[in-house]
XYZ file of C-alpha atoms in Angstrom:
690
model
C 26.192 7.546 1.448
C 25.585 3.796 2.383
C 23.183 2.241 -0.135
C 19.755 1.116 1.327
C 20.783 -2.565 1.001
C 23.210 -2.477 3.863
C 20.239 -1.539 6.279
C 17.609 -4.029 4.799
C 20.550 -6.907 5.296
C 20.937 -5.964 8.965
C 18.127 -8.184 10.232
C 19.913 -11.206 8.375
C 23.010 -10.630 9.978
C 21.467 -10.627 13.325
C 19.895 -13.881 12.617
C 23.324 -15.253 11.723
C 24.364 -14.725 15.235
C 21.401 -17.247 16.271
C 21.968 -19.622 13.662
C 25.680 -19.983 14.317
C 24.551 -21.772 17.646
C 21.623 -23.856 16.449
C 23.845 -26.902 15.107
C 22.378 -30.038 16.487
C 19.886 -28.242 18.781
C 16.092 -28.147 19.298
C 15.077 -24.602 18.842
C 12.292 -22.956 20.714
C 10.929 -19.685 19.467
C 8.177 -17.529 20.338
C 5.653 -16.089 17.837
C 7.068 -12.498 17.318
C 10.689 -13.853 16.726
C 9.301 -16.630 14.377
C 7.413 -13.930 12.395
C 10.813 -12.094 12.059
C 12.500 -15.151 10.980
C 9.585 -15.770 8.619
C 10.836 -12.960 6.527
C 14.466 -13.816 6.789
C 14.776 -17.106 5.477
C 12.270 -18.869 7.272
C 12.386 -22.329 8.985
C 14.684 -23.567 6.019
C 17.678 -21.336 7.298
C 17.395 -22.979 10.748
C 17.443 -26.543 9.325
C 20.161 -25.483 7.097
C 22.154 -24.433 9.840
C 22.037 -27.710 11.420
C 19.114 -27.515 13.849
C 17.443 -30.978 14.751
C 13.729 -29.319 15.346
C 12.196 -26.180 15.403
C 9.124 -25.852 18.066
C 6.859 -23.435 19.583
C 7.949 -21.880 22.762
C 5.314 -23.339 25.117
C 5.453 -25.330 28.400
C 3.694 -28.041 26.476
C 6.781 -28.634 24.207
C 10.068 -30.553 25.021
C 13.296 -31.959 23.738
C 13.526 -35.754 23.151
C 15.782 -38.235 25.156
C 18.574 -38.053 22.347
C 18.537 -34.337 22.041
C 20.969 -32.708 24.675
C 21.077 -29.216 23.012
C 18.449 -26.417 23.130
C 18.423 -23.056 21.869
C 15.737 -20.657 22.885
C 14.916 -17.257 20.941
C 12.514 -15.057 22.562
C 11.428 -11.100 22.352
C 11.023 -10.729 25.981
C 12.561 -10.080 29.492
C 14.174 -13.038 30.943
C 11.687 -13.300 34.104
C 8.233 -13.913 34.825
C 6.180 -15.991 32.165
C 9.188 -16.248 29.938
C 11.358 -17.814 32.646
C 8.494 -20.124 33.796
C 8.241 -21.541 30.149
C 11.955 -22.137 29.789
C 12.024 -23.885 33.123
C 9.100 -26.085 32.081
C 10.437 -27.097 28.981
C 13.991 -27.853 30.306
C 12.298 -29.930 33.167
C 10.469 -32.095 30.576
C 13.710 -32.753 28.669
C 17.316 -34.173 28.963
C 19.392 -30.926 27.920
C 23.011 -30.432 28.875
C 23.549 -27.266 26.795
C 21.308 -24.311 26.644
C 21.649 -21.095 24.672
C 19.008 -18.288 25.210
C 18.857 -15.525 22.935
C 16.720 -12.207 23.910
C 15.843 -9.373 21.861
C 15.975 -7.093 25.054
C 19.347 -5.549 25.652
C 20.860 -6.254 29.055
C 20.823 -2.571 29.874
C 16.985 -2.858 29.684
C 16.964 -6.004 31.587
C 18.544 -4.297 34.480
C 16.094 -1.525 34.607
C 13.320 -4.231 34.682
C 14.975 -5.663 37.714
C 15.073 -2.003 39.443
C 18.744 -1.622 38.855
C 19.565 1.908 37.698
C 23.381 1.794 38.463
C 25.898 0.986 35.735
C 27.334 -2.481 36.525
C 30.352 -4.422 35.232
C 29.785 -7.179 32.777
C 26.272 -8.769 32.338
C 24.931 -9.846 35.972
C 21.295 -10.529 34.695
C 22.559 -12.628 32.026
C 25.140 -14.347 34.235
C 22.472 -15.117 36.719
C 20.012 -16.584 34.362
C 22.910 -18.926 33.005
C 23.200 -20.095 36.604
C 19.487 -20.761 36.672
C 19.711 -22.682 33.283
C 22.333 -25.027 34.810
C 20.367 -25.423 37.958
C 17.025 -26.462 36.102
C 19.236 -28.991 33.524
C 20.148 -30.540 36.994
C 23.887 -29.923 36.966
C 26.101 -27.030 37.471
C 28.945 -28.254 35.039
C 26.401 -28.361 32.069
C 26.668 -25.469 29.527
C 24.358 -22.274 29.731
C 24.643 -19.097 27.380
C 22.429 -16.109 27.572
C 22.907 -13.710 24.675
C 21.247 -10.418 23.316
C 20.416 -10.701 19.690
C 18.204 -7.877 18.185
C 16.092 -10.175 15.881
C 13.233 -7.722 15.687
C 13.160 -6.631 12.070
C 11.650 -8.167 9.049
C 12.702 -7.150 5.665
C 9.247 -7.376 3.901
C 10.526 -5.642 0.848
C 13.778 -3.519 -0.183
C 12.009 -0.283 0.847
C 10.257 -1.807 4.044
C 11.245 -3.136 7.505
C 8.786 -4.200 9.702
C 9.060 -4.707 13.609
C 6.704 -7.804 14.225
C 8.000 -7.724 18.061
C 6.082 -4.150 18.425
C 3.103 -5.049 16.192
C 0.881 -3.843 19.280
C 2.783 -0.645 20.076
C 0.143 2.159 19.316
C 0.256 5.897 20.068
C -1.465 7.065 23.171
C -4.849 8.362 23.115
C -6.554 11.036 25.543
C -8.096 8.120 27.672
C -4.731 6.804 28.366
C -3.900 10.285 29.448
C -6.684 10.026 31.956
C -5.364 6.795 33.120
C -1.568 8.165 33.577
C -3.184 11.358 35.393
C -5.098 9.325 38.069
C -1.922 8.532 39.700
C -0.549 11.942 39.843
C -1.564 14.767 42.118
C -3.646 17.531 40.694
C -0.913 19.901 40.379
C 1.362 17.621 38.521
C -1.440 16.329 36.196
C -0.546 16.788 32.509
C -2.820 18.673 29.965
C -2.166 17.002 27.089
C -0.463 14.005 25.423
C 2.589 16.092 24.325
C 3.223 16.889 28.069
C 3.714 13.008 28.918
C 7.605 12.217 29.506
C 9.138 8.565 29.776
C 9.075 8.587 33.499
C 5.201 9.164 33.753
C 4.700 5.954 31.560
C 3.967 2.328 33.047
C 7.130 0.284 33.590
C 6.120 -2.246 30.663
C 5.511 0.684 28.272
C 8.871 2.039 29.221
C 10.585 -1.311 28.593
C 8.693 -1.581 25.098
C 9.850 1.926 24.060
C 13.397 1.640 25.336
C 13.723 -1.804 23.531
C 12.613 -0.470 20.353
C 15.056 2.459 20.421
C 18.019 0.024 21.277
C 17.017 -2.077 18.370
C 17.054 0.846 16.046
C 20.383 1.986 17.735
C 21.825 -1.488 17.001
C 20.948 -1.048 13.278
C 22.911 2.312 13.269
C 25.458 0.883 15.251
C 26.309 -2.087 12.934
C 26.407 0.190 9.705
C 28.249 3.080 11.471
C 25.591 5.676 11.023
C 25.080 8.978 12.649
C 21.478 9.897 12.828
C 19.750 13.260 13.323
C 16.178 12.237 14.944
C 12.966 13.873 14.094
C 9.501 13.451 15.555
C 6.122 14.162 14.564
C 3.448 13.272 17.377
C 3.605 12.415 21.089
C 4.586 8.794 20.913
C 7.171 9.413 18.325
C 8.716 12.085 20.428
C 9.277 9.894 23.310
C 10.876 7.149 20.841
C 13.123 9.624 19.186
C 13.962 11.167 22.487
C 15.189 7.613 23.754
C 16.951 6.964 20.664
C 18.913 10.316 21.050
C 19.566 9.828 24.650
C 20.580 6.231 24.292
C 23.965 5.626 26.184
C 25.628 3.682 23.449
C 24.317 6.295 20.577
C 26.053 9.257 22.153
C 29.520 7.375 21.763
C 28.403 5.928 18.229
C 27.839 9.398 16.878
C 31.254 10.622 17.646
C 32.802 8.102 15.321
C 30.048 7.111 12.950
C 31.138 7.847 9.376
C 27.612 7.670 7.504
C 24.762 10.227 8.110
C 21.166 9.862 7.887
C 17.793 11.357 9.162
C 15.270 9.524 10.925
C 11.500 10.720 11.297
C 9.091 9.132 13.502
C 5.421 9.660 12.892
C 2.521 8.683 14.951
C -0.216 6.462 13.290
C -2.927 8.339 15.239
C -2.383 11.528 13.356
C -4.055 10.028 10.228
C -6.458 7.181 10.914
C -8.508 8.004 7.945
C -5.745 6.553 5.725
C -5.432 3.492 7.931
C -9.172 2.776 7.952
C -9.991 3.684 4.573
C -10.597 1.528 1.597
C -9.385 4.151 -0.810
C -5.926 2.615 -1.967
C -5.955 0.784 -5.180
C -3.553 -1.978 -3.800
C -3.965 -5.687 -4.428
C -1.741 -6.549 -1.385
C -4.329 -4.508 0.915
C -7.093 -6.736 -0.326
C -5.097 -9.861 -0.107
C -4.268 -9.002 3.596
C -8.133 -8.137 4.218
C -9.801 -11.040 2.971
C -7.450 -14.107 3.442
C -6.987 -15.547 6.936
C -3.757 -14.471 8.649
C -1.192 -17.164 9.531
C -1.459 -18.277 13.158
C 0.552 -16.174 15.389
C 1.454 -13.645 12.568
C 0.290 -10.041 12.282
C 1.506 -9.742 8.717
C 1.328 -12.747 6.534
C -1.828 -14.724 5.458
C -2.748 -18.462 4.668
C -2.901 -19.290 0.857
C -5.015 -22.368 0.196
C -2.627 -25.008 -1.618
C -5.458 -27.290 -2.366
C -5.483 -26.530 -6.187
C -1.736 -27.740 -6.608
C -2.843 -31.213 -5.272
C -5.434 -33.865 -6.305
C -7.133 -33.838 -3.020
C -10.759 -33.083 -2.890
C -12.457 -30.078 -1.183
C -14.635 -31.245 1.633
C -16.762 -28.506 3.167
C -16.403 -27.944 6.965
C -13.606 -30.391 7.325
C -10.161 -29.234 8.916
C -7.650 -28.900 6.038
C -4.528 -31.207 6.453
C -2.483 -29.319 3.870
C -0.079 -26.827 5.055
C -0.930 -23.203 3.692
C 1.125 -21.104 1.517
C 2.026 -17.427 2.255
C 3.360 -14.376 0.822
C 6.849 -14.165 2.161
C 8.926 -15.473 -0.520
C 12.653 -15.277 0.661
C 14.191 -18.101 -1.198
C 13.616 -17.561 -5.001
C 14.408 -14.290 -6.635
C 11.595 -14.363 -9.288
C 8.949 -14.715 -6.475
C 10.591 -12.176 -4.374
C 10.478 -9.658 -7.289
C 6.791 -10.495 -7.951
C 5.973 -9.798 -4.357
C 7.610 -6.217 -4.514
C 5.935 -5.340 -7.540
C 2.540 -6.673 -5.903
C 3.236 -4.404 -2.978
C 4.316 -1.299 -4.953
C 2.070 -1.265 -8.023
C -1.589 -0.467 -8.293
C -4.017 -3.421 -8.602
C -4.489 -3.644 -12.240
C -0.590 -3.561 -12.785
C 0.235 -6.110 -10.008
C -2.471 -8.589 -11.280
C -1.286 -8.101 -14.817
C 2.298 -8.975 -13.667
C 1.153 -11.994 -11.514
C -0.444 -13.397 -14.866
C 2.908 -12.435 -16.720
C 4.938 -14.292 -14.320
C 2.816 -17.406 -14.372
C 2.766 -17.564 -18.262
C 6.536 -17.206 -18.125
C 7.110 -19.712 -15.650
C 4.840 -22.241 -17.610
C 6.639 -21.372 -20.769
C 9.984 -22.225 -19.202
C 8.725 -25.548 -18.290
C 7.081 -26.331 -21.728
C 3.863 -26.810 -20.002
C 0.779 -26.575 -22.290
C -0.508 -23.063 -21.740
C -3.148 -21.379 -23.567
C -2.704 -17.584 -23.889
C -5.417 -15.075 -23.360
C -5.259 -11.515 -23.416
C -7.943 -8.785 -21.847
C -8.950 -8.871 -18.254
C -7.110 -11.022 -15.858
C -9.846 -13.400 -13.911
C -9.166 -15.694 -10.987
C -10.496 -18.553 -13.032
C -7.629 -17.936 -15.565
C -4.957 -17.801 -13.005
C -6.105 -20.745 -11.342
C -6.082 -22.578 -14.760
C -2.332 -21.592 -15.173
C -1.471 -22.493 -11.588
C -2.983 -26.031 -12.130
C -0.829 -26.976 -15.221
C 2.229 -27.191 -12.378
C 0.594 -29.786 -10.319
C 1.317 -32.715 -12.956
C 5.348 -31.849 -12.901
C 6.959 -32.047 -9.279
C 10.085 -30.354 -10.592
C 8.313 -27.343 -12.128
C 6.343 -27.075 -8.683
C 9.455 -26.938 -6.704
C 11.372 -24.548 -9.040
C 8.198 -22.005 -9.180
C 6.359 -22.701 -5.824
C 7.040 -19.154 -4.733
C 5.171 -17.657 -7.935
C 2.439 -20.215 -7.564
C 1.563 -19.169 -4.094
C 1.474 -15.415 -5.034
C -0.676 -16.390 -7.873
C -3.041 -18.430 -5.823
C -3.323 -15.614 -3.007
C -4.254 -13.199 -5.878
C -6.867 -15.643 -7.343
C -8.300 -16.503 -4.035
C -8.592 -12.933 -3.028
C -10.081 -11.615 -6.454
C -12.900 -14.525 -6.033
C -13.547 -14.166 -2.340
C -17.123 -13.827 -1.327
C -16.424 -11.113 1.012
C -14.401 -8.897 -1.447
C -17.377 -7.098 -2.708
C -17.623 -5.570 1.038
C -14.322 -3.514 0.214
C -16.283 -1.687 -2.714
C -19.348 -1.143 -0.472
C -17.048 0.383 2.013
C -15.219 2.380 -0.573
C -18.651 3.959 -1.955
C -19.850 4.683 1.618
C -16.424 6.283 2.602
C -16.767 8.495 -0.723
C -20.247 9.464 0.299
C -19.270 10.380 3.952
C -16.503 12.540 2.570
C -18.734 14.630 0.414
C -21.328 14.890 3.244
C -18.795 16.214 5.743
C -18.729 19.640 3.580
C -22.376 19.813 3.107
C -23.837 19.217 6.828
C -23.060 19.101 10.367
C -21.615 16.049 12.194
C -24.915 14.861 13.506
C -26.278 14.896 9.873
C -23.243 12.900 8.728
C -23.534 10.322 11.429
C -27.297 9.940 10.621
C -26.260 8.462 7.379
C -24.666 5.633 9.123
C -27.926 4.536 10.595
C -29.250 2.446 7.692
C -26.198 0.307 7.453
C -26.708 -0.535 11.176
C -28.930 -3.548 10.499
C -28.405 -7.145 11.503
C -27.272 -9.175 8.681
C -30.190 -10.983 6.780
C -32.833 -8.351 8.055
C -34.984 -6.297 5.603
C -33.225 -3.236 4.125
C -30.074 -5.416 4.560
C -31.016 -8.701 2.795
C -33.999 -10.840 2.931
C -34.098 -13.808 5.166
C -34.092 -16.411 2.546
C -30.891 -15.035 0.825
C -29.391 -14.083 4.157
C -26.937 -17.075 3.663
C -25.434 -15.939 0.343
C -25.855 -12.194 0.892
C -24.048 -12.417 4.490
C -20.799 -13.438 2.589
C -21.228 -10.867 0.034
C -21.425 -6.888 -0.191
C -22.977 -6.689 3.346
C -20.977 -4.563 6.064
C -20.758 -6.802 8.973
C -19.853 -5.461 12.433
C -16.083 -5.251 11.596
C -16.759 -2.871 8.539
C -18.955 -0.875 10.545
C -16.526 -0.237 13.357
C -13.925 0.526 10.264
C -16.484 3.054 9.025
C -17.179 4.519 12.331
C -13.317 4.972 12.657
C -12.957 6.640 9.250
C -15.765 9.193 9.817
C -14.681 9.884 13.544
C -11.172 10.712 12.380
C -12.663 13.432 10.274
C -15.192 14.728 12.548
C -13.440 17.967 13.216
C -13.845 18.723 9.344
C -17.603 18.743 9.441
C -19.631 22.085 10.169
C -20.217 22.961 13.785
C -23.053 20.729 15.150
C -25.342 20.966 18.201
C -23.811 18.758 20.960
C -27.316 17.323 22.082
C -28.267 16.553 18.522
C -24.797 14.449 17.919
C -25.347 12.713 21.488
C -28.767 11.898 20.467
C -27.555 10.301 17.064
C -24.790 8.448 19.074
C -27.106 6.920 21.287
C -29.183 5.688 18.335
C -26.053 4.097 16.672
C -24.802 2.464 20.113
C -28.301 0.792 20.417
C -28.292 -0.134 16.542
C -24.756 -1.544 16.768
C -25.243 -3.403 20.024
C -28.194 -5.284 18.326
C -26.005 -5.930 15.156
C -23.428 -7.601 17.383
C -25.713 -9.720 19.352
C -27.459 -11.055 16.045
C -24.333 -12.464 14.734
C -24.274 -16.271 14.517
C -20.311 -16.258 14.537
C -18.078 -13.715 16.642
C -15.163 -12.464 14.492
C -11.689 -12.381 16.150
C -12.379 -8.444 16.550
C -15.576 -8.898 18.229
C -14.121 -11.617 20.581
C -11.475 -9.301 21.535
C -13.847 -6.427 22.028
C -16.519 -8.118 23.918
C -14.432 -10.709 25.869
C -16.505 -13.559 24.639
C -15.555 -16.533 22.753
C -19.020 -17.321 21.307
C -22.525 -15.791 20.574
C -23.789 -17.880 23.351
C -21.672 -16.250 25.949
C -22.450 -12.833 24.627
C -25.479 -10.837 26.499
C -26.796 -7.531 25.398
C -25.602 -5.986 28.345
C -21.902 -7.127 27.541
C -22.457 -5.892 23.892
C -23.910 -2.637 24.940
C -20.909 -2.081 27.518
C -18.297 -2.709 24.777
C -20.173 -0.318 22.160
C -20.323 2.517 24.745
C -16.485 1.934 25.321
C -15.793 2.128 21.508
C -17.860 5.446 21.102
C -15.809 6.931 24.155
C -12.615 6.276 22.206
C -14.276 7.268 18.754
C -15.044 10.811 20.341
C -11.288 11.424 21.106
C -10.098 10.728 17.299
C -10.976 13.929 15.952
C -8.632 15.757 18.563
C -5.408 13.889 17.487
C -4.097 16.835 15.479
C -5.236 19.435 17.824
C -1.603 20.034 19.139
C -0.194 20.519 15.545
C 0.266 23.897 13.973
C 0.691 23.334 10.431
C -0.497 19.688 9.576
C -4.017 20.300 11.174
C -6.247 18.380 8.405
C -6.330 15.538 6.138
C -9.426 16.780 4.377
C -9.959 19.165 1.364
C -13.323 20.232 0.979
C -15.321 20.580 -2.481
C -15.053 23.818 -4.382
C -18.082 23.217 -6.512
C -15.787 21.968 -9.229
C -13.853 19.154 -7.559
C -15.247 16.750 -5.006
C -14.114 16.654 -1.495
C -10.777 14.467 -0.977
C -8.814 12.902 1.716
C -5.198 14.321 1.857
C -2.953 11.961 3.179
C -0.907 13.059 6.480
C 2.248 11.289 5.226
C 2.123 13.018 1.736
C 1.868 16.594 3.512
C 4.875 15.494 6.023
C 7.040 14.409 2.882
C 6.203 17.465 0.795
C 7.207 19.675 3.736
C 10.616 17.747 4.025
C 11.426 17.833 0.510
C 10.309 21.597 -0.166
C 13.149 23.375 -1.930
C 13.063 26.222 0.343
C 13.509 24.052 3.476
C 11.225 25.848 5.603
C 11.335 25.189 9.405
C 8.391 23.325 9.984
C 6.991 23.712 13.708
C 5.397 20.082 13.784
C 8.566 18.136 12.714
C 10.427 18.296 15.980
C 14.202 17.714 15.878
C 15.276 15.465 18.786
C 18.790 14.821 18.596
C 19.526 17.950 20.568
C 21.885 18.078 23.667
C 24.276 20.723 24.318
C 25.259 21.379 20.870
C 21.789 22.188 19.929
C 21.523 24.396 22.865
C 24.672 26.403 21.673
C 23.160 26.576 18.247
C 20.230 28.111 19.249
C 22.135 30.720 21.680
C 24.757 31.347 18.661
C 21.856 31.960 16.329
C 21.007 35.457 17.949
C 24.170 36.751 17.013
C 24.993 34.767 13.480
C 23.286 32.585 11.132
C 23.302 28.871 12.373
C 20.880 26.602 10.498
C 19.171 23.956 12.524
C 19.301 20.307 11.373
C 16.730 19.483 8.609
C 15.136 15.889 7.713
C 16.337 16.670 4.059
C 19.930 17.219 5.000
C 21.335 13.741 4.064
C 20.668 11.655 1.147
C 19.323 8.803 3.238
C 16.132 9.223 4.928
C 14.216 6.674 7.538
C 10.508 6.935 8.133
C 9.523 5.429 10.968
C 5.349 4.941 11.306
C 4.691 4.156 14.875
C 1.431 2.076 14.862
C 1.686 0.677 11.184
C 1.743 1.650 7.448
C -0.759 0.553 4.718
C 0.904 -0.842 1.524
C -1.080 2.170 -0.380
C 1.209 4.480 1.768
C 4.258 2.683 0.825
C 3.486 3.500 -3.101
C 2.622 7.238 -1.908
C 6.107 7.596 -0.397
C 7.755 6.188 -3.502
C 5.746 8.645 -5.806
C 6.430 11.614 -3.552
C 10.091 10.934 -3.391
C 10.303 10.261 -7.158
C 8.309 13.748 -7.890
C 10.298 16.032 -5.454
C 13.659 14.654 -4.680
C 14.484 11.540 -6.711
C 18.223 11.185 -5.524
C 16.954 10.526 -1.979
C 16.920 7.025 -0.514
C 13.967 6.360 1.704
C 13.740 3.274 3.852
C 10.441 2.861 5.591
C 10.379 1.387 9.167
C 6.956 0.476 10.914
C 5.330 -1.798 13.675
C 2.996 -3.801 11.058
C 1.657 -3.634 7.665
C -2.103 -2.619 8.133
C -5.327 -3.659 6.855
C -8.525 -1.684 7.830
C -9.639 -3.894 10.392
C -6.559 -3.730 12.418
C -7.332 -0.091 13.210
C -10.441 -0.850 15.566
C -8.330 -3.549 17.204
C -5.525 -1.288 18.040
C -7.829 1.337 19.072
C -10.443 -0.451 21.336
C -8.854 -3.666 22.432
C -5.270 -3.160 22.844
C -3.700 -2.416 26.385
C -1.661 0.444 24.991
C -0.205 1.497 28.381
C 0.412 -2.093 29.215
C 1.966 -4.080 26.556
C 2.755 -7.613 27.028
C 6.674 -7.817 27.742
C 6.339 -11.649 28.683
C 6.547 -10.786 32.571
């Protein structure tokens, strides 16, 4: 059995392919590839490999007169918008040598150009090489086009993210309606479980095939033969695509290592994704600190406290932010892993311990203090380093993580986390005691514009608005949390539910229109960049759309036979609790009796599987089971939370400690990501750069 490290090293090996070509080049990279690079050594690795410059992939960028070589790294098809941007950059430059890396395999590029026949060589890449030479102005200039699946980001030894697919999200019933519109009445799908690849939009087909191709590349480079399993309709499509991948079939005949991979749809448990129940420091850091521009996972850490610069209110910072991705220094990397895998109290204690240890190593005048860790204490330790450039450079990774922790713990919006958590607990208990209309009604008192009476007084709105008051973003998260559990409530009168929903729609519309600043989520939801653009009508239409989607959430598990609930009602002694879907799936996988679960579908099929089914009528033939191998991959389609990473570790340790588990996912989730993915993402038409 291969050690898990072999797989977490795979993304780095793919980047080595790119880095081997960047010497003396100007490198242009799109945001998705840049985020992958960020966790694979960052810009430092590009410059250490000899690159002259690293620039954004944009029509407004170009190379200088004395820069004859360019390398482009893109996560898209080589046509449409992507081709236009490359042409624009070349047109403004003086290149004589261009290399283009794309994460999309040649077979998928062919498909996107409506070529289904198998052709010799790489005609799409060869044609694009000719175009590059043409754009450079001389057919004798050198042009190369290469496929490199640089899609994975090793965020920790147990977690690989795929930022390229951060907006890939399982389909909802409303997407099914859109798919059915183009089908004749007799051929319409009844449920999302009936949807096949051919019925999806070309864009989504390309996205799924590219993801399956990237996973296949990882297994190919490690000579791994996998058994694929799926839980949920979207997972079924991805696992099926991986099982039928042309290269995968030949790989499985010769592969020497074995593993199981289980794909799971995020939509089967949105309670876990939207909830604030996880006792995780990293979840809070991701929620309260601003994201790094162009990134879905990392955040900006204010480095001002490591300088002698003065903080000037309302001014644009000139200081580059710090971040969480510490790939260079081993102490910082280990601290990040602890923060990600531990409970908040343990994580904060470890941050303090590492800062104290670093200060002691540098003989800095540190004042030891025991007891509760405070943000002020962490900042005082960090500030000791600003007087010594050498110490600062040696420990910059730990200092960035220390500052991220301190800035989160003292952040003015952090109390909202506890407000949401308290309200979620209240809703959880109410679900067992009343019907859904009654539970919904409990949200009405929260639906007040910030600064109003019952929310906070006018005079204090400035300070309170930043504290424990729920703004529109938090209200949307609470609605997702509640509707994802709607099926657990006692039967309700439909008319009564509709009446309360109309009241909530009106109240939430008012809340949104009274905002003095629109959050990123509200901008995407309403299509307005500022409060001045936002009319009552536009806000009302957006909120109505939100409620249409919300009503579908409670039906996400309707097709399942075993994992139908994520809720345990109160029994009079114990309070009602949330039962994580992931825990249920893992406990089933590691059950000592190895029961056959109807909801975990085996997808690696083919002829052998059909033969096994036939033979099993006459003799005992056991079907493949996810726990057959000592190596298990869990792929969460639509994102995973830091709390769930800890949960996976706990379940594996308790039930099957010898098993190695590597988690793959499309993104690391913060609660507010969930409304964005549900209400503002083009799930059927992802952006593939065309």
